[in-house]
Coordinates of C-alpha atoms and ligand atoms in Angstrom, one line a residue:
M1 CA -3.4 -13.4 20.3
K2 CA -6.3 -11.4 19.1
D3 CA -8.5 -12.4 16.4
R4 CA -8.7 -9.2 15.0
I5 CA -6.1 -6.3 14.2
V6 CA -5.6 -3.8 11.7
V7 CA -2.4 -2.5 10.9
T8 CA -1.8 0.0 8.9
I9 CA 2.0 1.0 6.7
D10 CA 1.6 4.1 4.5
G11 CA 4.7 5.6 3.6
P12 CA 5.8 7.0 -0.3
A13 CA 7.2 4.8 -2.8
G14 CA 9.7 2.7 -2.3
S15 CA 10.0 3.1 1.8
G16 CA 9.4 -0.6 2.6
K17 CA 5.6 -1.2 3.1
S18 CA 4.5 -4.0 1.1
T19 CA 8.5 -5.3 1.8
I20 CA 7.3 -5.5 5.0
A21 CA 3.9 -6.3 4.8
K22 CA 4.3 -9.3 3.1
L23 CA 6.7 -10.5 6.1
L24 CA 3.6 -10.3 8.7
Q25 CA 1.6 -12.4 6.3
E26 CA 4.4 -14.6 5.6
R27 CA 5.7 -15.2 8.5
D28 CA 2.9 -13.5 11.4
G29 CA -0.5 -15.0 9.2
F30 CA -1.9 -11.5 9.0
L31 CA -3.4 -11.0 5.7
H32 CA -2.2 -8.6 3.5
I33 CA -3.9 -5.6 1.1
D34 CA -2.2 -3.6 -1.2
T35 CA -4.0 -0.6 -1.8
G36 CA -1.9 1.6 -4.3
A37 CA -2.6 -1.9 -5.8
V38 CA -6.3 -1.8 -6.2
Y39 CA -5.5 2.2 -7.6
R40 CA -2.8 0.1 -9.8
A41 CA -5.4 -1.8 -11.3
L42 CA -8.3 0.5 -11.9
G43 CA -5.2 3.5 -13.2
Y44 CA -4.3 0.0 -16.2
I45 CA -8.0 -1.2 -16.8
T46 CA -9.3 3.0 -17.2
K47 CA -5.8 3.8 -19.1
G48 CA -5.8 6.1 -16.3
S49 CA -9.6 8.0 -16.8
P50 CA -11.6 6.7 -14.5
T51 CA -15.4 7.9 -15.3
K52 CA -17.7 7.3 -12.3
D53 CA -20.1 4.8 -14.5
G54 CA -17.2 3.2 -15.6
I55 CA -15.5 2.3 -12.3
K56 CA -19.1 1.6 -11.3
K57 CA -18.9 -1.5 -13.8
I58 CA -15.8 -2.8 -12.6
H59 CA -16.0 -6.3 -9.8
F60 CA -13.0 -7.4 -8.5
D61 CA -13.1 -11.5 -7.6
I62 CA -11.4 -11.4 -4.3
E63 CA -9.2 -15.2 -3.2
R64 CA -8.0 -15.5 -0.2
K65 CA -5.9 -18.5 0.5
K66 CA -1.8 -17.7 1.1
G67 CA -3.0 -14.2 0.9
V68 CA -6.3 -11.5 -0.5
E69 CA -5.2 -12.5 -4.3
L70 CA -7.3 -9.5 -6.5
F71 CA -8.6 -11.2 -10.1
Y72 CA -10.1 -8.6 -13.2
N73 CA -12.2 -10.9 -15.6
G74 CA -9.9 -14.4 -13.8
V75 CA -6.6 -12.4 -14.8
N76 CA -4.7 -11.9 -11.8
I77 CA -4.6 -8.1 -11.0
E78 CA -0.6 -9.1 -9.9
T79 CA 0.3 -10.2 -13.7
F80 CA -0.2 -6.7 -15.2
I81 CA 0.1 -3.4 -12.8
R82 CA 3.9 -3.8 -12.2
T83 CA 4.7 -1.0 -14.3
E84 CA 5.6 2.5 -13.7
E85 CA 3.4 3.6 -16.6
C86 CA 0.4 1.4 -14.4
A87 CA 1.9 3.7 -11.3
K88 CA 1.9 6.8 -13.0
F89 CA -1.9 5.6 -13.9
A90 CA -2.6 5.1 -10.3
S91 CA -1.6 8.8 -9.3
D92 CA -3.7 10.2 -11.9
A93 CA -6.5 8.0 -10.8
A94 CA -6.0 8.3 -6.7
K95 CA -6.8 11.8 -7.1
M96 CA -10.6 11.4 -8.2
D97 CA -12.8 10.9 -5.4
F98 CA -14.9 8.0 -6.8
V99 CA -11.4 6.3 -7.3
R100 CA -10.4 6.4 -3.9
E101 CA -14.0 5.9 -2.0
F102 CA -14.3 2.3 -4.5
V103 CA -10.8 1.6 -2.7
N104 CA -11.6 2.3 0.4
K105 CA -14.8 0.4 0.3
T106 CA -13.1 -2.6 -1.2
A107 CA -10.1 -2.7 1.6
R108 CA -12.6 -2.0 4.0
Q109 CA -14.9 -5.1 3.1
I110 CA -12.1 -7.0 2.6
A111 CA -10.9 -6.8 5.9
A112 CA -14.2 -7.1 7.9
N113 CA -12.6 -9.2 10.6
G114 CA -10.0 -11.3 10.9
R115 CA -5.8 -9.9 11.5
Y116 CA -5.2 -7.5 8.7
V117 CA -1.9 -5.6 7.3
I118 CA -2.8 -3.0 4.6
D119 CA 0.1 -0.9 3.1
G120 CA -0.2 2.3 1.1
R121 CA -1.0 6.2 1.4
D122 CA -4.5 6.5 3.6
C123 CA -4.4 3.5 5.5
G124 CA -4.1 5.2 8.8
S125 CA -5.3 8.6 8.3
V126 CA -8.3 7.8 6.2
I127 CA -9.3 4.4 5.3
F128 CA -9.3 3.0 9.1
P129 CA -8.3 5.4 11.1
D130 CA -9.4 3.7 14.0
A131 CA -6.7 0.9 13.3
D132 CA -4.8 -0.4 16.7
L133 CA -1.4 0.1 15.1
K134 CA -0.2 2.7 12.6
I135 CA 3.3 2.3 10.9
F136 CA 4.3 5.0 8.6
L137 CA 7.9 4.5 6.7
V138 CA 10.0 7.1 5.2
A139 CA 13.5 6.9 3.3
D140 CA 15.1 9.1 1.5
L141 CA 14.7 9.4 -2.5
Y142 CA 18.3 8.1 -3.7
E143 CA 18.0 5.3 -1.1
R144 CA 14.2 4.5 -2.7
A145 CA 15.8 5.0 -6.1
K146 CA 18.0 2.6 -5.7
R147 CA 15.5 -0.1 -3.9
R148 CA 13.4 0.3 -7.5
A149 CA 16.3 0.2 -9.8
K150 CA 17.1 -2.8 -8.3
E151 CA 13.5 -5.1 -8.2
E152 CA 13.0 -3.5 -12.0
K153 CA 16.4 -2.7 -13.0
R154 CA 16.0 -0.2 -14.6
N155 CA 18.2 3.9 -14.7
I156 CA 18.4 5.1 -11.1
D157 CA 17.9 8.8 -12.4
L158 CA 15.2 8.2 -13.7
I159 CA 13.4 6.1 -11.4
E160 CA 14.6 8.9 -9.3
R161 CA 12.6 11.0 -11.4
E162 CA 9.7 9.5 -11.4
I163 CA 8.9 8.7 -8.2
K164 CA 10.1 12.4 -6.9
A165 CA 7.3 13.5 -9.3
R166 CA 4.8 10.7 -7.7
D167 CA 5.7 12.1 -4.6
E168 CA 5.2 16.0 -5.1
Q169 CA 1.9 15.0 -6.7
D170 CA 0.5 12.4 -3.5
K171 CA 1.1 14.5 -0.9
N172 CA -0.3 17.6 -2.9
R173 CA -3.2 16.2 -3.8
K174 CA -6.5 17.1 -3.0
I175 CA -8.3 14.2 -1.3
A176 CA -6.3 12.6 1.2
P177 CA -2.7 13.1 0.5
L178 CA 0.5 12.0 1.6
V179 CA 0.8 12.1 5.9
K180 CA 1.4 10.9 8.7
P181 CA -1.3 9.6 10.3
K182 CA -2.7 10.6 13.8
G183 CA -0.5 8.3 16.4
A184 CA 1.8 6.0 13.9
F185 CA 5.2 5.3 14.6
E186 CA 7.5 6.7 12.2
I187 CA 10.3 4.2 11.0
D188 CA 12.9 5.7 8.8
T189 CA 14.8 3.0 6.7
T190 CA 17.1 4.5 4.7
Y191 CA 20.1 3.0 6.6
L192 CA 18.2 0.0 8.1
N193 CA 17.8 -3.4 7.0
I194 CA 14.7 -5.0 6.2
E195 CA 15.0 -7.6 9.5
D196 CA 15.1 -4.9 11.3
V197 CA 12.4 -3.0 10.6
Y198 CA 10.0 -6.2 10.7
Q199 CA 11.5 -6.6 14.2
R200 CA 10.9 -3.4 15.4
I201 CA 7.0 -4.0 14.1
K202 CA 6.7 -6.9 15.5
K203 CA 7.6 -5.8 18.7
L204 CA 5.0 -3.0 18.7
I205 CA 2.1 -5.8 17.5
E206 CA 3.5 -8.3 20.4
G207 CA 2.2 -5.3 22.4
L208 CA -1.1 -5.5 20.9
D209 CA -1.3 -9.4 21.8
A210 CA -0.1 -9.0 25.2
D211 CA -2.2 -5.9 26.4
K212 CA -5.8 -7.4 27.6
N213 CA -7.2 -3.5 27.7
S214 CA -7.9 -3.5 23.8
Ligands
C5P1 O1 2.0 2.1 -3.9 P1 2.6 2.4 -4.9 O2 2.8 2.0 -5.5 O3 1.8 1.3 -5.0 O4 0.8 3.0 -5.2 C1 0.6 3.7 -6.8 C2 0.0 4.7 -6.4 O5 -1.4 5.1 -5.7 C3 0.6 5.7 -5.4 O6 1.5 6.9 -6.5 C4 -0.8 6.9 -4.9 O7 -1.0 7.4 -5.7 C5 -1.9 5.8 -5.1 N1 -2.5 5.0 -3.9 C6 -2.7 5.8 -3.2 N2 -3.4 5.8 -2.1 C7 -3.3 4.0 -1.3 C8 -2.0 3.8 -2.4 C9 -2.4 3.6 -3.2 O8 -3.2 7.4 -3.3 N3 -3.9 4.1 0.0

């Protein structure tokens, strides 16, 4: 097994990125960095209107225990970021270059050595262009909305509209738009269950671990 592996998973909301990354963390000893969570936290803290000076004052404490956990003023960021309002703040903040620089720097610092799986929208295209393995997950909009509606227990039509709007914004922004990274393996998860997707990715990782030349 290699000491150093970087796996990136990119794709739109609800395509299964975080679920798979968490499985790789639980079962295979990877540490997971959820870059969307950092955008959400920055969006929440700045109410969707970050400024260059304001961002400089934000500091996250990082803990690596069961996984990578980020704390803001002593509070685990997970406790306040999982609302759709926060996702919208995140998507608005994510259009700004200084916000992206902050997140990219944070992710690269955390994953400086060891085995990491990093998920988001530009992890394989911008943050880690030399990643050992790049995955691009896609799924039909309705299926993605269905997954989120189940998780959040909210109206599916509303979620579908929200996700569609966020997809558009993420794909069409000028800086680091959501794209399939060069050299990425694309997996359409619409008709696959989580275990199938996990097994496909696990096979690719086993190939990396067995490869003596990389
Ligand atoms: O993945 P998640 O839905 O939590 O991400 C929230 C928002 O953060 C996305 O809609 C996107 O605008 C932004 N994001 C990004 N680049 C990443 C991760 C997330 O622009 N690498």
